[in-house]
Short mmCIF file of C-alpha atoms in Angstrom, two decimals:
data_model
loop_
_atom_site.label_atom_id
_atom_site.label_comp_id
_atom_site.label_asym_id
_atom_site.label_seq_id
_atom_site.Cartn_x
_atom_site.Cartn_y
_atom_site.Cartn_z
CA MET M 1282 6.94 -3.07 -17.40
CA GLY M 1283 9.29 -3.90 -14.56
CA ASN M 1284 11.72 -1.32 -15.95
CA LYS M 1285 10.19 2.05 -15.21
CA THR M 1286 11.86 3.97 -18.02
CA ILE M 1287 10.54 1.45 -20.54
CA ALA M 1288 7.12 1.65 -18.87
CA ARG M 1289 7.15 5.45 -19.28
CA LYS M 1290 7.86 5.10 -23.00
CA ILE M 1291 5.01 2.61 -23.40
CA ALA M 1292 2.62 4.87 -21.48
CA MET M 1293 3.71 7.87 -23.55
CA ALA M 1294 3.05 5.97 -26.78
CA ALA M 1295 -0.43 5.14 -25.45
CA SER M 1296 -1.07 8.85 -24.69
CA ILE M 1297 -1.34 8.24 -20.95
CA PRO M 1298 -0.83 11.39 -18.82
CA MET M 1299 2.57 11.43 -17.12
CA ALA M 1300 4.67 13.82 -15.07
CA MET M 1301 7.47 15.49 -17.03
CA GLY M 1302 10.80 13.71 -16.75
CA SER M 1303 13.78 12.14 -18.45
CA GLU M 1304 13.17 10.05 -21.55
CA GLY M 1305 15.46 7.33 -20.26
CA ASN M 1306 18.07 6.61 -17.63
CA ILE M 1307 20.30 9.42 -16.36
CA GLY M 1308 24.02 9.04 -17.02
CA ASP M 1309 25.44 11.27 -14.29
CA GLU M 1310 24.60 14.07 -11.87
CA GLU M 1311 25.38 16.78 -14.45
CA GLU M 1312 22.75 15.40 -16.80
CA ALA M 1313 20.40 15.10 -13.85
CA VAL M 1314 20.87 18.79 -12.99
CA ALA M 1315 20.26 19.82 -16.61
CA ILE M 1316 16.99 17.87 -16.78
CA ALA M 1317 15.85 19.10 -13.37
CA GLU M 1318 16.45 22.73 -14.33
CA LYS M 1319 14.50 22.17 -17.54
CA ILE M 1320 11.40 20.68 -15.89
CA GLY M 1321 11.74 22.63 -12.63
CA TYR M 1322 12.38 21.65 -9.04
CA PRO M 1323 11.39 19.71 -7.02
CA VAL M 1324 12.16 16.48 -8.86
CA ILE M 1325 12.32 12.88 -7.75
CA ILE M 1326 15.07 10.42 -8.63
CA LYS M 1327 13.80 6.86 -9.07
CA ALA M 1328 15.44 3.49 -9.60
CA ALA M 1329 14.68 2.24 -13.11
CA SER M 1330 14.42 -1.36 -11.91
CA GLY M 1331 13.09 -0.49 -8.49
CA GLY M 1332 10.10 -0.74 -6.27
CA GLY M 1333 9.11 -0.70 -2.63
CA GLY M 1334 10.40 2.84 -2.11
CA ARG M 1335 14.07 1.95 -2.58
CA GLY M 1336 16.34 4.00 -4.82
CA MET M 1337 14.13 7.09 -4.54
CA ARG M 1338 15.18 10.59 -3.44
CA ILE M 1339 13.40 13.95 -3.66
CA VAL M 1340 15.63 16.83 -4.82
CA ARG M 1341 14.46 20.38 -4.15
CA LYS M 1342 17.48 22.39 -5.32
CA SER M 1343 20.50 21.91 -7.56
CA ASP M 1344 23.13 21.77 -4.81
CA GLU M 1345 21.42 18.64 -3.43
CA MET M 1346 21.58 16.75 -6.71
CA GLU M 1347 25.11 15.32 -6.63
CA LYS M 1348 24.74 13.80 -3.18
CA LEU M 1349 21.20 12.46 -3.66
CA PHE M 1350 21.91 11.16 -7.17
CA LEU M 1351 24.79 9.05 -5.84
CA ILE M 1352 22.74 7.83 -2.86
CA ALA M 1353 19.83 6.80 -5.09
CA SER M 1354 22.12 5.05 -7.58
CA LYS M 1355 23.98 3.10 -4.90
CA GLU M 1356 20.73 2.15 -3.18
CA ALA M 1357 19.29 0.97 -6.49
CA GLU M 1358 22.37 -1.12 -7.24
CA LYS M 1359 22.31 -2.71 -3.80
CA ALA M 1360 18.60 -3.48 -3.90
CA PHE M 1361 18.13 -4.41 -7.58
CA ASN M 1362 21.64 -5.05 -8.91
CA ASP M 1363 21.06 -2.14 -11.29
CA PRO M 1364 22.24 1.43 -10.52
CA SER M 1365 20.15 2.97 -13.32
CA VAL M 1366 17.94 5.88 -12.28
CA PHE M 1367 15.68 8.38 -14.01
CA ILE M 1368 14.05 11.67 -13.04
CA GLU M 1369 10.46 12.90 -12.88
CA LYS M 1370 8.86 16.13 -11.80
CA TYR M 1371 7.89 15.65 -8.16
CA ILE M 1372 4.15 16.05 -7.60
CA GLU M 1373 3.62 17.70 -4.22
CA ASN M 1374 1.10 16.16 -1.82
CA PRO M 1375 -0.67 13.80 -4.22
CA LYS M 1376 -2.98 10.90 -3.68
CA HIS M 1377 -1.58 7.48 -4.64
CA ILE M 1378 -4.29 5.65 -6.59
CA GLU M 1379 -3.86 2.25 -8.23
CA PHE M 1380 -6.13 0.10 -10.40
CA GLN M 1381 -6.30 -3.68 -10.19
CA ILE M 1382 -6.00 -5.34 -13.59
CA LEU M 1383 -6.86 -8.85 -14.77
CA GLY M 1384 -5.91 -9.98 -18.26
CA ASP M 1385 -6.05 -13.41 -19.88
CA LYS M 1386 -4.05 -14.97 -22.71
CA LYS M 1387 -6.90 -14.42 -25.16
CA GLY M 1388 -6.66 -10.63 -25.04
CA ASN M 1389 -9.43 -9.96 -22.52
CA ILE M 1390 -8.47 -7.27 -19.98
CA ILE M 1391 -10.57 -5.65 -17.27
CA HIS M 1392 -10.04 -3.55 -14.16
CA LEU M 1393 -11.56 -4.21 -10.75
CA GLY M 1394 -11.66 -0.66 -9.49
CA GLU M 1395 -9.13 1.33 -7.56
CA ARG M 1396 -7.28 1.26 -4.27
CA GLU M 1397 -6.28 4.28 -2.20
CA CYS M 1398 -2.65 3.84 -1.07
CA SER M 1399 -1.67 7.31 0.15
CA ILE M 1400 -0.80 6.39 3.75
CA GLN M 1401 2.91 5.66 3.29
CA ARG M 1402 6.25 5.88 5.02
CA LYS M 1403 9.54 5.98 3.10
CA HIS M 1404 7.48 5.66 -0.12
CA GLN M 1405 6.14 2.31 1.15
CA LYS M 1406 2.46 1.70 1.78
CA LEU M 1407 1.10 1.18 5.30
CA LEU M 1408 -2.68 1.33 4.88
CA GLU M 1409 -4.82 0.78 1.80
CA GLU M 1410 -8.53 1.07 1.17
CA ALA M 1411 -10.93 0.35 -1.65
CA PRO M 1412 -12.52 2.18 -3.25
CA SER M 1413 -11.03 5.68 -2.91
CA ALA M 1414 -13.07 8.57 -1.55
CA ALA M 1415 -11.13 10.87 -3.91
CA LEU M 1416 -12.68 9.45 -7.09
CA ASP M 1417 -16.17 9.96 -8.43
CA ASP M 1418 -17.68 7.60 -10.99
CA THR M 1419 -16.55 9.70 -13.97
CA LEU M 1420 -12.92 9.91 -12.86
CA ARG M 1421 -12.94 6.24 -11.87
CA ASP M 1422 -14.17 5.28 -15.33
CA THR M 1423 -11.58 7.47 -17.08
CA MET M 1424 -8.63 6.24 -15.04
CA GLY M 1425 -9.81 2.63 -15.20
CA LYS M 1426 -10.04 2.69 -19.00
CA LEU M 1427 -6.53 4.12 -19.29
CA ALA M 1428 -5.20 1.48 -16.89
CA VAL M 1429 -6.68 -1.18 -19.16
CA GLU M 1430 -5.12 0.51 -22.21
CA ILE M 1431 -1.66 0.35 -20.64
CA ALA M 1432 -2.10 -3.35 -19.92
CA ARG M 1433 -3.41 -3.91 -23.43
CA ALA M 1434 -0.39 -2.13 -24.92
CA VAL M 1435 1.90 -4.83 -23.54
CA LYS M 1436 -0.58 -7.70 -24.09
CA TYR M 1437 -0.60 -8.31 -20.35
CA HIS M 1438 -1.99 -11.53 -18.94
CA SER M 1439 -2.23 -12.14 -15.17
CA ALA M 1440 -3.11 -9.98 -12.20
CA GLY M 1441 -1.37 -6.61 -12.21
CA THR M 1442 -1.66 -3.07 -10.94
CA VAL M 1443 -1.44 0.25 -12.76
CA GLU M 1444 -0.49 3.08 -10.42
CA PHE M 1445 -1.20 6.81 -10.68
CA LEU M 1446 -0.60 9.99 -8.74
CA LEU M 1447 -3.63 12.26 -8.34
CA ASP M 1448 -3.04 15.94 -7.57
CA SER M 1449 -5.29 18.39 -5.74
CA GLU M 1450 -6.86 19.51 -9.03
CA LYS M 1451 -7.82 15.91 -9.90
CA ASN M 1452 -5.15 15.68 -12.58
CA PHE M 1453 -3.63 12.22 -12.66
CA TYR M 1454 -0.27 10.94 -13.84
CA PHE M 1455 0.89 7.43 -14.69
CA MET M 1456 3.57 6.26 -12.28
CA GLU M 1457 4.23 2.57 -12.91
CA MET M 1458 2.75 -0.84 -13.53
CA ASN M 1459 3.40 -3.70 -11.12
CA THR M 1460 3.23 -6.99 -12.97
CA ARG M 1461 2.38 -9.11 -9.94
CA ILE M 1462 -0.15 -9.60 -7.20
CA GLN M 1463 0.29 -6.97 -4.50
CA VAL M 1464 0.20 -6.98 -0.72
CA GLU M 1465 -2.98 -4.92 -0.69
CA HIS M 1466 -5.00 -7.12 -3.08
CA PRO M 1467 -7.41 -8.31 -0.31
CA VAL M 1468 -9.28 -4.99 -0.21
CA THR M 1469 -10.20 -5.45 -3.87
CA GLU M 1470 -11.30 -9.02 -3.18
CA VAL M 1471 -13.55 -7.74 -0.40
CA ILE M 1472 -15.42 -5.15 -2.47
CA THR M 1473 -15.70 -7.25 -5.65
CA GLY M 1474 -16.09 -10.76 -4.21
CA ILE M 1475 -13.48 -12.01 -6.68
CA ASP M 1476 -10.58 -14.17 -5.49
CA LEU M 1477 -7.62 -12.65 -7.32
CA ILE M 1478 -5.26 -15.53 -6.60
CA GLU M 1479 -7.75 -17.99 -8.08
CA GLN M 1480 -8.07 -15.81 -11.17
CA GLN M 1481 -4.29 -15.55 -11.47
CA ILE M 1482 -3.98 -19.34 -11.43
CA ARG M 1483 -6.82 -19.79 -13.93
CA ILE M 1484 -5.21 -17.29 -16.29
CA ALA M 1485 -1.83 -19.03 -16.00
CA ASN M 1486 -3.63 -22.26 -16.89
CA GLY M 1487 -4.86 -20.70 -20.13
CA GLU M 1488 -8.48 -20.12 -19.10
CA ALA M 1489 -10.41 -17.13 -20.38
CA LEU M 1490 -11.71 -14.53 -17.95
CA LYS M 1491 -15.29 -15.27 -17.01
CA TYR M 1492 -15.90 -11.61 -16.16
CA ARG M 1493 -16.57 -8.68 -18.45
CA GLN M 1494 -16.02 -5.08 -17.39
CA GLU M 1495 -19.75 -4.55 -16.91
CA ASP M 1496 -19.82 -7.50 -14.49
CA ILE M 1497 -17.55 -5.73 -12.01
CA LYS M 1498 -19.55 -4.07 -9.26
CA LEU M 1499 -17.96 -2.42 -6.23
CA LYS M 1500 -19.89 -3.23 -3.07
CA GLY M 1501 -19.08 -1.75 0.31
CA TRP M 1502 -15.73 -0.53 1.58
CA ALA M 1503 -12.56 -2.26 2.76
CA ILE M 1504 -9.49 -1.12 4.69
CA GLU M 1505 -6.19 -2.97 5.15
CA CYS M 1506 -3.61 -2.21 7.85
CA ARG M 1507 -0.13 -3.66 7.40
CA ILE M 1508 0.97 -4.79 10.83
CA ASN M 1509 4.74 -4.46 10.73
CA ALA M 1510 7.33 -5.29 13.38
CA GLU M 1511 8.53 -1.70 13.49
CA ASP M 1512 9.21 0.99 16.07
CA VAL M 1513 7.06 3.93 15.00
CA GLN M 1514 8.72 6.27 17.49
CA SER M 1515 12.08 5.56 15.81
CA GLY M 1516 10.91 6.41 12.32
CA PHE M 1517 9.35 3.01 11.59
CA ALA M 1518 12.68 1.25 12.13
CA PRO M 1519 12.48 -2.58 12.02
CA ASP M 1520 12.09 -4.20 15.43
CA PRO M 1521 12.86 -7.91 15.08
CA GLY M 1522 12.33 -10.26 17.99
CA LYS M 1523 10.23 -13.11 19.33
CA ILE M 1524 6.43 -13.00 19.44
CA GLU M 1525 5.73 -13.84 23.08
CA LYS M 1526 1.95 -13.49 23.05
CA LEU M 1527 -0.56 -12.99 20.26
CA SER M 1528 -4.29 -12.40 20.20
CA LEU M 1529 -6.23 -12.01 16.94
CA PRO M 1530 -9.98 -11.43 16.52
CA SER M 1531 -12.27 -13.42 14.23
CA ASP M 1532 -15.35 -11.21 13.90
CA PRO M 1533 -17.28 -11.64 10.62
CA TYR M 1534 -16.24 -8.19 9.36
CA ILE M 1535 -12.54 -9.03 9.83
CA ARG M 1536 -10.05 -10.92 7.70
CA ILE M 1537 -6.48 -11.52 8.89
CA ASP M 1538 -3.70 -12.76 6.62
CA THR M 1539 -0.71 -13.93 8.63
CA GLY M 1540 1.65 -16.81 9.22
CA ILE M 1541 2.89 -15.92 12.69
CA GLN M 1542 1.93 -17.39 16.05
CA ALA M 1543 3.07 -17.11 19.64
CA GLY M 1544 6.69 -18.24 19.67
CA SER M 1545 7.46 -17.06 16.13
CA THR M 1546 10.76 -15.23 15.69
CA ILE M 1547 10.79 -12.13 13.50
CA VAL M 1548 14.23 -11.89 11.91
CA PRO M 1549 15.82 -8.78 10.36
CA SER M 1550 16.66 -10.60 7.11
CA TYR M 1551 13.13 -10.25 5.71
CA ASP M 1552 10.44 -7.64 5.30
CA SER M 1553 9.02 -6.42 8.59
CA MET M 1554 5.35 -7.11 7.75
CA ILE M 1555 3.99 -9.85 10.02
CA ALA M 1556 0.23 -9.64 9.38
CA LYS M 1557 -2.46 -7.88 7.39
CA LEU M 1558 -5.68 -6.78 9.07
CA ILE M 1559 -8.53 -6.31 6.59
CA VAL M 1560 -11.96 -5.01 7.58
CA ARG M 1561 -15.12 -4.31 5.63
CA GLY M 1562 -18.15 -2.07 6.02
CA LYS M 1563 -21.18 -1.08 3.99
CA ASP M 1564 -19.52 2.32 3.45
CA ARG M 1565 -16.32 4.12 4.44
CA LYS M 1566 -17.72 5.38 7.73
CA GLU M 1567 -18.66 1.88 8.85
CA ALA M 1568 -15.36 0.45 7.60
CA ILE M 1569 -13.44 2.96 9.72
CA LYS M 1570 -15.63 2.17 12.72
CA ASN M 1571 -15.00 -1.55 12.24
CA CYS M 1572 -11.30 -0.91 11.77
CA LYS M 1573 -11.17 0.86 15.14
CA MET M 1574 -12.84 -2.09 16.85
CA ALA M 1575 -10.65 -4.64 15.08
CA LEU M 1576 -7.43 -2.83 15.99
CA ASP M 1577 -8.55 -2.71 19.61
CA LYS M 1578 -8.80 -6.51 19.59
CA VAL M 1579 -5.33 -7.22 18.17
CA TRP M 1580 -2.58 -7.63 20.74
CA ILE M 1581 1.02 -8.56 20.08
CA LYS M 1582 3.67 -8.79 22.77
CA GLY M 1583 7.39 -9.30 22.23
CA THR M 1584 8.15 -6.81 19.47
CA LYS M 1585 7.06 -3.27 18.71
CA THR M 1586 4.54 -2.98 15.90
CA THR M 1587 2.62 -0.42 13.88
CA LEU M 1588 -0.57 -1.17 15.84
CA PRO M 1589 -0.39 1.96 18.07
CA PHE M 1590 0.08 4.10 14.98
CA PHE M 1591 -2.99 2.63 13.29
CA ARG M 1592 -5.10 3.08 16.42
CA LEU M 1593 -4.33 6.78 16.33
CA LEU M 1594 -4.53 7.06 12.55
CA VAL M 1595 -8.12 5.82 12.25
CA ARG M 1596 -9.14 8.44 14.83
CA ASN M 1597 -7.36 11.26 13.04
CA GLN M 1598 -9.59 13.88 11.40
CA LYS M 1599 -7.56 14.03 8.18
CA PHE M 1600 -7.93 10.30 7.75
CA GLN M 1601 -11.62 10.28 8.61
CA ASP M 1602 -12.50 13.05 6.17
CA GLY M 1603 -10.28 11.61 3.43
CA SER M 1604 -8.17 14.75 2.98
CA PHE M 1605 -4.84 12.99 3.60
CA THR M 1606 -2.12 12.70 0.95
CA THR M 1607 1.17 10.84 0.62
CA ALA M 1608 2.69 13.56 2.83
CA PHE M 1609 0.48 12.55 5.78
CA ILE M 1610 3.15 10.77 7.82
CA GLU M 1611 5.80 13.40 7.01
CA ASP M 1612 3.47 15.99 8.51
CA LEU M 1613 2.74 13.98 11.65
CA ASP M 1614 4.88 16.21 13.83
CA LYS M 1615 2.29 18.96 13.29
CA TYR M 1616 -0.42 17.07 15.14
CA TYR M 1617 0.68 13.57 16.13
CA PHE M 1618 2.43 14.53 19.35
CA ASN M 1619 0.13 17.26 20.57
CA SER M 1620 -1.62 16.96 23.92
CA GLU M 1621 -4.75 15.31 22.50
CA TYR M 1622 -2.76 12.48 20.96
CA GLU M 1623 -0.42 12.15 23.91
CA GLU M 1624 -3.45 11.61 26.15
CA MET M 1625 -4.91 9.10 23.71
CA LEU M 1626 -1.62 7.25 23.47
CA ALA M 1627 -1.35 7.12 27.25
CA ALA M 1628 -4.85 5.65 27.44
CA TRP M 1629 -3.93 2.99 24.88
CA LEU M 1630 -0.78 2.08 26.75
CA ALA M 1631 -2.73 1.70 29.98
CA THR M 1632 -5.30 -0.51 28.25
CA LYS M 1633 -2.57 -2.57 26.62
CA LEU M 1634 -0.87 -3.13 29.97
CA PHE M 1635 -4.16 -4.22 31.54
CA ILE M 1636 -4.83 -6.69 28.70
CA GLU M 1637 -1.35 -8.16 28.86
CA GLU M 1638 -1.37 -8.56 32.63
CA ASN M 1639 -4.93 -9.77 33.11
CA LEU M 1640 -6.39 -11.26 29.96
CA MET M 1641 -3.68 -12.63 27.69
CA ASP M 1642 -2.24 -16.10 28.06
CA ASN M 1643 0.01 -18.14 25.82
CA SER M 1644 -2.70 -18.80 23.21
CA ILE M 1645 -1.76 -18.52 19.58
CA ASN M 1646 -4.98 -16.75 18.62
CA ILE M 1647 -8.18 -16.11 20.52
CA ASP M 1648 -11.58 -16.22 18.86
CA PHE M 1649 -13.34 -13.32 20.57
CA GLU M 1650 -16.72 -14.86 19.82
CA ASN M 1651 -16.24 -18.14 21.68
CA GLY M 1652 -12.83 -17.98 23.34
CA LYS M 1653 -11.36 -20.84 21.29
CA GLU M 1654 -7.90 -20.85 19.78
CA MET M 1655 -7.75 -20.36 16.03
CA SER M 1656 -5.02 -21.19 13.54
CA PRO M 1657 -3.68 -18.12 11.71
CA TRP M 1658 -4.18 -20.04 8.47
CA LEU M 1659 -7.90 -20.46 9.18
CA LEU M 1660 -8.16 -16.72 9.67
CA ASN M 1661 -6.90 -16.26 6.12
CA LYS M 1662 -9.94 -18.01 4.61
CA ARG M 1663 -12.49 -15.28 5.17
CA ILE M 1664 -13.10 -13.94 1.68
CA ASN M 1665 -16.32 -15.89 1.18
CA GLN M 1666 -17.78 -14.29 4.31
CA PHE M 1667 -17.24 -10.89 2.76
#
């Protein structure tokens, strides 16, 4: 399933809804134009062996195809050592919904509900939550069963994720299957109480799943923010450097997965993510409230991060009412830099300066409950508290 054109063929054979597109890889830009004109613009070029947003370009008219086809192919070859690309009809302003799968070597396969992954930049996820406010129980059941069918079609065993696009009319389309554990898996752990890494190891050891589909109950709500060393004002460009000071909270509704500490050097050779902040709540409203409080307690000095963006995001009306789509960040210029947000950003900067000058020291992490230093590895072990 790592090859997306093969995955499309498997999904098609299993009668899974998909966006129209090429049956296989595209040979050249002329073939790409012919297919695009057949299915209608806009289309999206995707790397057949790709992931993480690389090797993808949206084409809205035929005179853009030659340039963008070559860019996507070269990017795919550089990232995946495979220049192969294919084309799909581009779904405008969708939701990105994925289902967590567990399958054992004895043929048992279940899903653990969905994750909402629509807050993205450059086709890469920034914030995830579980469950999704866009799905009711009926749609969740339908999509979940089809996700299991895809996994069953390839006799999948391990933890994996089946990803869909959901349009404004609640039509959904298979996008891909990721045959691995994903960055955002903690939000599923929070709402199910199931340690996915433990299950992955047990499955690899030949054990049968101890859960049936009817055993999976979704309880509460979880949100994950990917704290990246990036300059949001420069289009989320990487901002490597040394972590001079770091303060992380340890409230019972918070889980932090990280390996950094004060003195760590963030190098440009690796992914820019330096920590994951996961919060829980009894419902989405409480989870957002807790996310606001948690973000206010995280302070990192020495490199620019996505923290200021998240502090504004969780206060944004589109995010709070759940009406956002994958186009959210592209549309930020419509409301992100208006006077309301400029004032809010100025207030945050003033608060940040006060914290840095008056409260922060050289501690690795500060436990806000008792003022003691905490290892970042201890902060990772919070799933049982959820």
